[in-house]
MMTF fields as JSON, N, C-alpha, C and O atoms, coordinates in Angstrom:
{
  "mmtfVersion": "1.0.0",
  "mmtfProducer": "UNKNOWN",
  "numBonds": 259,
  "numAtoms": 260,
  "numGroups": 65,
  "numChains": 1,
  "numModels": 1,
  "chainsPerModel": [1],
  "groupsPerChain": [65],
  "chainIdList": ["A"],
  "bondAtomList": [4, 2, 8, 6, 12, 10, 16, 14, 20, 18, 24, 22, 28, 26, 32, 30, 36, 34, 40, 38, 44, 42, 48, 46, 52, 50, 56, 54, 60, 58, 64, 62, 68, 66, 72, 70, 76, 74, 80, 78, 84, 82, 88, 86, 92, 90, 96, 94, 100, 98, 104, 102, 108, 106, 112, 110, 116, 114, 120, 118, 124, 122, 128, 126, 132, 130, 136, 134, 140, 138, 144, 142, 148, 146, 152, 150, 156, 154, 160, 158, 164, 162, 168, 166, 172, 170, 176, 174, 180, 178, 184, 182, 188, 186, 192, 190, 196, 194, 200, 198, 204, 202, 208, 206, 212, 210, 216, 214, 220, 218, 224, 222, 228, 226, 232, 230, 236, 234, 240, 238, 244, 242, 248, 246, 252, 250, 256, 254],
  "bondOrderList": [1, 1, 1, 1, 1, 1, 1, 1, 1, 1, 1, 1, 1, 1, 1, 1, 1, 1, 1, 1, 1, 1, 1, 1, 1, 1, 1, 1, 1, 1, 1, 1, 1, 1, 1, 1, 1, 1, 1, 1, 1, 1, 1, 1, 1, 1, 1, 1, 1, 1, 1, 1, 1, 1, 1, 1, 1, 1, 1, 1, 1, 1, 1, 1],
  "groupList": [{"groupName": "MET", "atomNameList": ["N", "CA", "C", "O"], "elementList": ["N", "C", "C", "O"], "formalChargeList": [0, 0, 0, 0], "bondAtomList": [1, 0, 2, 1, 3, 2], "bondOrderList": [1, 1, 2], "singleLetterCode": "M", "chemCompType": "L-PEPTIDE LINKING"}, {"groupName": "ASN", "atomNameList": ["N", "CA", "C", "O"], "elementList": ["N", "C", "C", "O"], "formalChargeList": [0, 0, 0, 0], "bondAtomList": [1, 0, 2, 1, 3, 2], "bondOrderList": [1, 1, 2], "singleLetterCode": "N", "chemCompType": "L-PEPTIDE LINKING"}, {"groupName": "SER", "atomNameList": ["N", "CA", "C", "O"], "elementList": ["N", "C", "C", "O"], "formalChargeList": [0, 0, 0, 0], "bondAtomList": [1, 0, 2, 1, 3, 2], "bondOrderList": [1, 1, 2], "singleLetterCode": "S", "chemCompType": "L-PEPTIDE LINKING"}, {"groupName": "THR", "atomNameList": ["N", "CA", "C", "O"], "elementList": ["N", "C", "C", "O"], "formalChargeList": [0, 0, 0, 0], "bondAtomList": [1, 0, 2, 1, 3, 2], "bondOrderList": [1, 1, 2], "singleLetterCode": "T", "chemCompType": "L-PEPTIDE LINKING"}, {"groupName": "ILE", "atomNameList": ["N", "CA", "C", "O"], "elementList": ["N", "C", "C", "O"], "formalChargeList": [0, 0, 0, 0], "bondAtomList": [1, 0, 2, 1, 3, 2], "bondOrderList": [1, 1, 2], "singleLetterCode": "I", "chemCompType": "L-PEPTIDE LINKING"}, {"groupName": "TRP", "atomNameList": ["N", "CA", "C", "O"], "elementList": ["N", "C", "C", "O"], "formalChargeList": [0, 0, 0, 0], "bondAtomList": [1, 0, 2, 1, 3, 2], "bondOrderList": [1, 1, 2], "singleLetterCode": "W", "chemCompType": "L-PEPTIDE LINKING"}, {"groupName": "LEU", "atomNameList": ["N", "CA", "C", "O"], "elementList": ["N", "C", "C", "O"], "formalChargeList": [0, 0, 0, 0], "bondAtomList": [1, 0, 2, 1, 3, 2], "bondOrderList": [1, 1, 2], "singleLetterCode": "L", "chemCompType": "L-PEPTIDE LINKING"}, {"groupName": "ALA", "atomNameList": ["N", "CA", "C", "O"], "elementList": ["N", "C", "C", "O"], "formalChargeList": [0, 0, 0, 0], "bondAtomList": [1, 0, 2, 1, 3, 2], "bondOrderList": [1, 1, 2], "singleLetterCode": "A", "chemCompType": "L-PEPTIDE LINKING"}, {"groupName": "VAL", "atomNameList": ["N", "CA", "C", "O"], "elementList": ["N", "C", "C", "O"], "formalChargeList": [0, 0, 0, 0], "bondAtomList": [1, 0, 2, 1, 3, 2], "bondOrderList": [1, 1, 2], "singleLetterCode": "V", "chemCompType": "L-PEPTIDE LINKING"}, {"groupName": "GLU", "atomNameList": ["N", "CA", "C", "O"], "elementList": ["N", "C", "C", "O"], "formalChargeList": [0, 0, 0, 0], "bondAtomList": [1, 0, 2, 1, 3, 2], "bondOrderList": [1, 1, 2], "singleLetterCode": "E", "chemCompType": "L-PEPTIDE LINKING"}, {"groupName": "GLY", "atomNameList": ["N", "CA", "C", "O"], "elementList": ["N", "C", "C", "O"], "formalChargeList": [0, 0, 0, 0], "bondAtomList": [1, 0, 2, 1, 3, 2], "bondOrderList": [1, 1, 2], "singleLetterCode": "G", "chemCompType": "PEPTIDE LINKING"}, {"groupName": "PRO", "atomNameList": ["N", "CA", "C", "O"], "elementList": ["N", "C", "C", "O"], "formalChargeList": [0, 0, 0, 0], "bondAtomList": [1, 0, 2, 1, 3, 2], "bondOrderList": [1, 1, 2], "singleLetterCode": "P", "chemCompType": "L-PEPTIDE LINKING"}, {"groupName": "TYR", "atomNameList": ["N", "CA", "C", "O"], "elementList": ["N", "C", "C", "O"], "formalChargeList": [0, 0, 0, 0], "bondAtomList": [1, 0, 2, 1, 3, 2], "bondOrderList": [1, 1, 2], "singleLetterCode": "Y", "chemCompType": "L-PEPTIDE LINKING"}, {"groupName": "LYS", "atomNameList": ["N", "CA", "C", "O"], "elementList": ["N", "C", "C", "O"], "formalChargeList": [0, 0, 0, 0], "bondAtomList": [1, 0, 2, 1, 3, 2], "bondOrderList": [1, 1, 2], "singleLetterCode": "K", "chemCompType": "L-PEPTIDE LINKING"}, {"groupName": "ARG", "atomNameList": ["N", "CA", "C", "O"], "elementList": ["N", "C", "C", "O"], "formalChargeList": [0, 0, 0, 0], "bondAtomList": [1, 0, 2, 1, 3, 2], "bondOrderList": [1, 1, 2], "singleLetterCode": "R", "chemCompType": "L-PEPTIDE LINKING"}, {"groupName": "GLN", "atomNameList": ["N", "CA", "C", "O"], "elementList": ["N", "C", "C", "O"], "formalChargeList": [0, 0, 0, 0], "bondAtomList": [1, 0, 2, 1, 3, 2], "bondOrderList": [1, 1, 2], "singleLetterCode": "Q", "chemCompType": "L-PEPTIDE LINKING"}, {"groupName": "ASP", "atomNameList": ["N", "CA", "C", "O"], "elementList": ["N", "C", "C", "O"], "formalChargeList": [0, 0, 0, 0], "bondAtomList": [1, 0, 2, 1, 3, 2], "bondOrderList": [1, 1, 2], "singleLetterCode": "D", "chemCompType": "L-PEPTIDE LINKING"}, {"groupName": "PHE", "atomNameList": ["N", "CA", "C", "O"], "elementList": ["N", "C", "C", "O"], "formalChargeList": [0, 0, 0, 0], "bondAtomList": [1, 0, 2, 1, 3, 2], "bondOrderList": [1, 1, 2], "singleLetterCode": "F", "chemCompType": "L-PEPTIDE LINKING"}],
  "groupTypeList": [0, 1, 2, 3, 4, 5, 6, 7, 6, 7, 6, 8, 6, 8, 6, 9, 10, 6, 10, 11, 0, 6, 12, 11, 13, 7, 5, 14, 14, 0, 4, 7, 3, 0, 2, 15, 6, 11, 16, 3, 4, 6, 14, 14, 17, 10, 10, 10, 6, 8, 8, 7, 10, 4, 8, 4, 12, 12, 0, 6, 14, 13, 3, 4, 10],
  "groupIdList": [1, 2, 3, 4, 5, 6, 7, 8, 9, 10, 11, 12, 13, 14, 15, 16, 17, 18, 19, 20, 21, 22, 23, 24, 25, 26, 27, 28, 29, 30, 31, 32, 33, 34, 35, 36, 37, 38, 39, 40, 41, 42, 43, 44, 45, 46, 47, 48, 49, 50, 51, 52, 53, 54, 55, 56, 57, 58, 59, 60, 61, 62, 63, 64, 65],
  "secStructList": [7, 7, 2, 2, 2, 2, 2, 2, 2, 2, 2, 2, 2, 2, 2, 2, 2, 2, 2, 2, 2, 2, 7, 2, 2, 2, 2, 2, 2, 2, 2, 2, 2, 2, 2, 6, 1, 7, 2, 2, 2, 2, 2, 2, 2, 2, 2, 2, 2, 2, 2, 2, 2, 2, 2, 2, 2, 2, 2, 2, 2, 2, 2, 2, 7],
  "xCoordList": [0.83, 0.0, 0.871, 1.997, 0.332, 1.024, 1.176, 0.275, 2.296, 2.527, 1.552, 1.279, 1.027, 0.048, -1.225, -1.829, -1.626, -2.833, -2.616, -3.512, -1.439, -1.143, -1.118, -1.578, -0.583, -0.575, -1.993, -2.314, -2.832, -4.231, -4.945, -5.686, -4.729, -5.345, -4.873, -5.668, -3.597, -3.052, -3.683, -4.024, -3.839, -4.456, -5.918, -6.389, -6.631, -8.025, -8.108, -8.951, -7.243, -7.256, -6.925, -7.537, -5.967, -5.633, -6.822, -7.19, -7.421, -8.559, -9.755, -10.44, -10.009, -11.127, -10.894, -11.845, -9.657, -9.357, -9.33, -9.415, -9.212, -9.13, -10.411, -10.349, -11.558, -12.836, -13.003, -13.171, -12.962, -13.143, -11.995, -12.202, -10.795, -9.666, -9.774, -9.544, -10.121, -10.136, -11.465, -11.487, -12.574, -13.903, -14.813, -15.763, -14.549, -15.326, -16.818, -17.637, -17.187, -18.62, -19.354, -20.441, -18.761, -19.396, -19.458, -20.441, -18.418, -18.387, -19.505, -20.197, -19.677, -20.731, -22.11, -22.97, -22.326, -23.607, -23.855, -24.972, -22.806, -22.945, -23.349, -24.234, -22.701, -23.028, -24.458, -25.181, -24.871, -26.245, -27.253, -28.291, -26.956, -27.849, -27.918, -28.996, -26.761, -26.747, -27.502, -28.078, -27.497, -28.2, -29.717, -30.442, -30.189, -31.621, -32.074, -33.275, -31.14, -31.494, -32.076, -31.736, -32.953, -33.494, -32.395, -31.378, -32.632, -31.656, -31.328, -30.18, -32.319, -32.075, -31.079, -30.23, -31.17, -30.24, -28.838, -27.864, -28.732, -27.415, -26.8, -25.595, -27.624, -27.118, -26.615, -25.573, -27.342, -26.901, -25.598, -24.688, -25.52, -24.306, -23.12, -22.043, -23.333, -22.279, -21.893, -20.709, -22.862, -22.576, -21.78, -20.872, -22.125, -21.373, -19.928, -19.023, -19.709, -18.338, -17.561, -16.381, -18.212, -17.55, -17.162, -16.042, -18.088, -17.795, -16.665, -15.757, -16.713, -15.649, -14.307, -13.296, -14.288, -13.058, -12.503, -11.293, -13.373, -12.934, -12.384, -11.36, -13.047, -12.574, -11.211, -10.316, -11.045, -9.752, -8.674, -7.562, -8.993, -8.03, -7.627, -6.445, -8.609, -8.329, -7.435, -6.485, -7.742, -6.945, -5.52, -4.572, -5.357, -4.015, -3.249, -2.063, -3.918, -3.296, -2.799, -1.713, -3.629, -3.275, -2.098, -1.236, -2.069, -1.002, 0.305, 1.364, 0.232, 1.442, 2.039, 3.26, 1.22, 1.802, 0.895, 1.208],
  "yCoordList": [-1.186, 0.0, 1.244, 1.24, 2.285, 3.556, 4.122, 3.972, 4.764, 5.309, 6.433, 6.681, 7.111, 8.177, 7.611, 8.236, 6.449, 5.819, 5.449, 5.628, 4.936, 4.591, 5.838, 5.804, 6.936, 8.188, 8.673, 9.107, 8.6, 9.004, 8.138, 8.653, 6.846, 5.94, 6.252, 6.245, 6.52, 6.859, 8.138, 8.211, 9.139, 10.393, 10.2, 10.796, 9.381, 9.09, 8.425, 8.791, 7.46, 6.768, 7.716, 7.638, 8.603, 9.58, 10.49, 10.702, 11.025, 11.932, 11.223, 11.791, 9.997, 9.242, 8.911, 8.824, 8.731, 8.374, 9.542, 9.343, 10.755, 11.921, 12.148, 12.485, 11.966, 12.19, 11.337, 11.882, 10.012, 9.184, 9.313, 9.103, 9.652, 9.78, 11.053, 11.014, 12.171, 13.444, 13.75, 14.324, 13.372, 13.703, 12.478, 12.444, 11.478, 10.229, 10.401, 9.772, 11.232, 11.4, 12.103, 11.683, 13.168, 13.885, 12.998, 13.034, 12.207, 11.303, 10.266, 9.976, 9.715, 8.717, 9.332, 8.701, 10.569, 11.248, 11.482, 11.308, 11.878, 12.122, 10.838, 10.855, 9.732, 8.449, 8.038, 7.548, 8.234, 7.892, 8.748, 8.248, 10.028, 10.917, 10.522, 10.505, 10.203, 9.818, 8.508, 8.307, 7.625, 6.352, 6.547, 5.662, 7.687, 7.968, 8.664, 8.803, 9.098, 9.792, 8.813, 7.63, 9.323, 8.458, 8.038, 8.714, 6.918, 6.38, 7.362, 7.442, 8.107, 9.035, 10.121, 10.5, 10.616, 11.653, 11.068, 11.702, 9.865, 9.232, 8.965, 9.134, 8.548, 8.309, 9.6, 9.602, 10.695, 11.985, 12.429, 12.913, 12.261, 12.629, 11.792, 12.323, 10.488, 9.6, 9.923, 9.916, 10.202, 10.568, 11.86, 11.985, 12.817, 14.072, 13.858, 14.483, 12.97, 12.664, 11.972, 12.255, 11.081, 10.391, 11.391, 11.362, 12.266, 13.269, 14.191, 14.487, 14.646, 15.512, 14.795, 15.393, 13.529, 12.756, 12.603, 12.706, 12.36, 12.217, 13.541, 13.56, 14.644, 15.959, 16.267, 16.742, 16.001, 16.251, 15.359, 15.818, 14.108, 13.201, 13.697, 13.703, 14.11, 14.601, 15.841, 15.961, 16.761, 17.989, 17.673, 18.242, 16.779, 16.41, 15.681, 15.933, 14.799, 14.037, 14.97, 14.79, 15.965, 16.924, 17.799, 18.143, 18.159, 19.005, 18.248, 18.758, 17.028, 16.233, 15.728, 15.709, 15.332, 14.855, 13.93, 13.417],
  "zCoordList": [0.0, 0.0, 0.0, 0.496, -0.557, -0.603, 0.812, 1.638, 1.093, 2.433, 2.76, 3.935, 1.758, 1.995, 2.609, 3.481, 2.162, 2.706, 4.169, 4.994, 4.491, 5.88, 6.76, 7.901, 6.232, 6.977, 7.233, 8.339, 6.225, 6.37, 7.403, 8.241, 7.348, 8.322, 9.737, 10.677, 9.884, 11.198, 11.737, 12.917, 10.887, 11.326, 11.708, 12.677, 10.961, 11.299, 12.672, 13.491, 12.922, 14.209, 15.357, 16.422, 15.148, 16.193, 16.467, 17.622, 15.415, 15.601, 16.22, 17.069, 15.805, 16.377, 17.853, 18.63, 18.227, 19.612, 20.574, 21.786, 20.06, 20.944, 21.747, 22.929, 21.117, 21.804, 23.054, 24.145, 22.924, 24.113, 25.117, 26.312, 24.653, 25.57, 26.416, 27.625, 25.789, 26.498, 27.177, 28.266, 26.542, 27.06, 27.033, 26.25, 27.862, 27.761, 28.036, 27.365, 28.999, 29.311, 28.174, 27.777, 27.655, 26.545, 25.302, 24.562, 25.073, 23.928, 24.052, 23.076, 25.243, 25.475, 25.236, 24.623, 25.718, 25.49, 24.002, 23.514, 23.292, 21.86, 21.136, 20.281, 21.479, 20.843, 21.179, 20.312, 22.431, 22.821, 22.062, 21.629, 21.899, 21.162, 19.695, 19.101, 19.109, 17.7, 17.461, 16.392, 18.453, 18.274, 18.224, 17.77, 18.682, 18.668, 17.38, 17.148, 16.551, 15.312, 14.29, 14.284, 13.432, 12.374, 11.385, 11.233, 10.731, 9.779, 8.663, 8.226, 8.201, 7.096, 7.488, 6.681, 8.7, 9.173, 9.282, 8.875, 9.829, 9.953, 8.581, 8.397, 7.618, 6.262, 5.629, 4.974, 5.816, 5.275, 5.926, 5.253, 7.228, 7.957, 7.466, 7.196, 7.356, 6.863, 5.436, 5.098, 4.603, 3.219, 3.128, 2.305, 3.975, 4.007, 4.411, 3.859, 5.381, 5.8, 4.682, 4.476, 3.973, 2.863, 1.774, 1.266, 1.423, 0.389, 0.848, 0.072, 2.103, 2.626, 2.583, 2.213, 2.953, 2.924, 1.521, 1.317, 0.556, -0.835, -1.35, -2.033, -1.033, -1.476, -0.87, -1.568, 0.423, 1.08, 0.472, 0.211, 0.249, -0.365, -1.755, -2.099, -2.545, -3.896, -3.838, -4.611, -2.922, -2.808, -2.381, -2.923, -1.425, -0.979, -2.08, -2.296, -2.755, -3.834, -4.948, -5.499, -5.258, -6.291, -5.848, -6.656, -4.549, -4.024, -3.893, -4.26, -3.37, -3.123, -4.425, -4.58, -5.333, -6.585, -7.242, -8.316]
}
């Protein structure tokens, strides 16, 4: 695999781990609240994250080479 992909994965893991590490109670409340949302809202949120990730990847790929 390309080293850029590993770097991206590492950054995702670091960012995902910061919430529960620094603010466990708030993180737990957020997860509980999100579990109560309708499926359509969660799908839109997930789709937005996917699109944002693809755009960021494309921009970085274009900048790096």
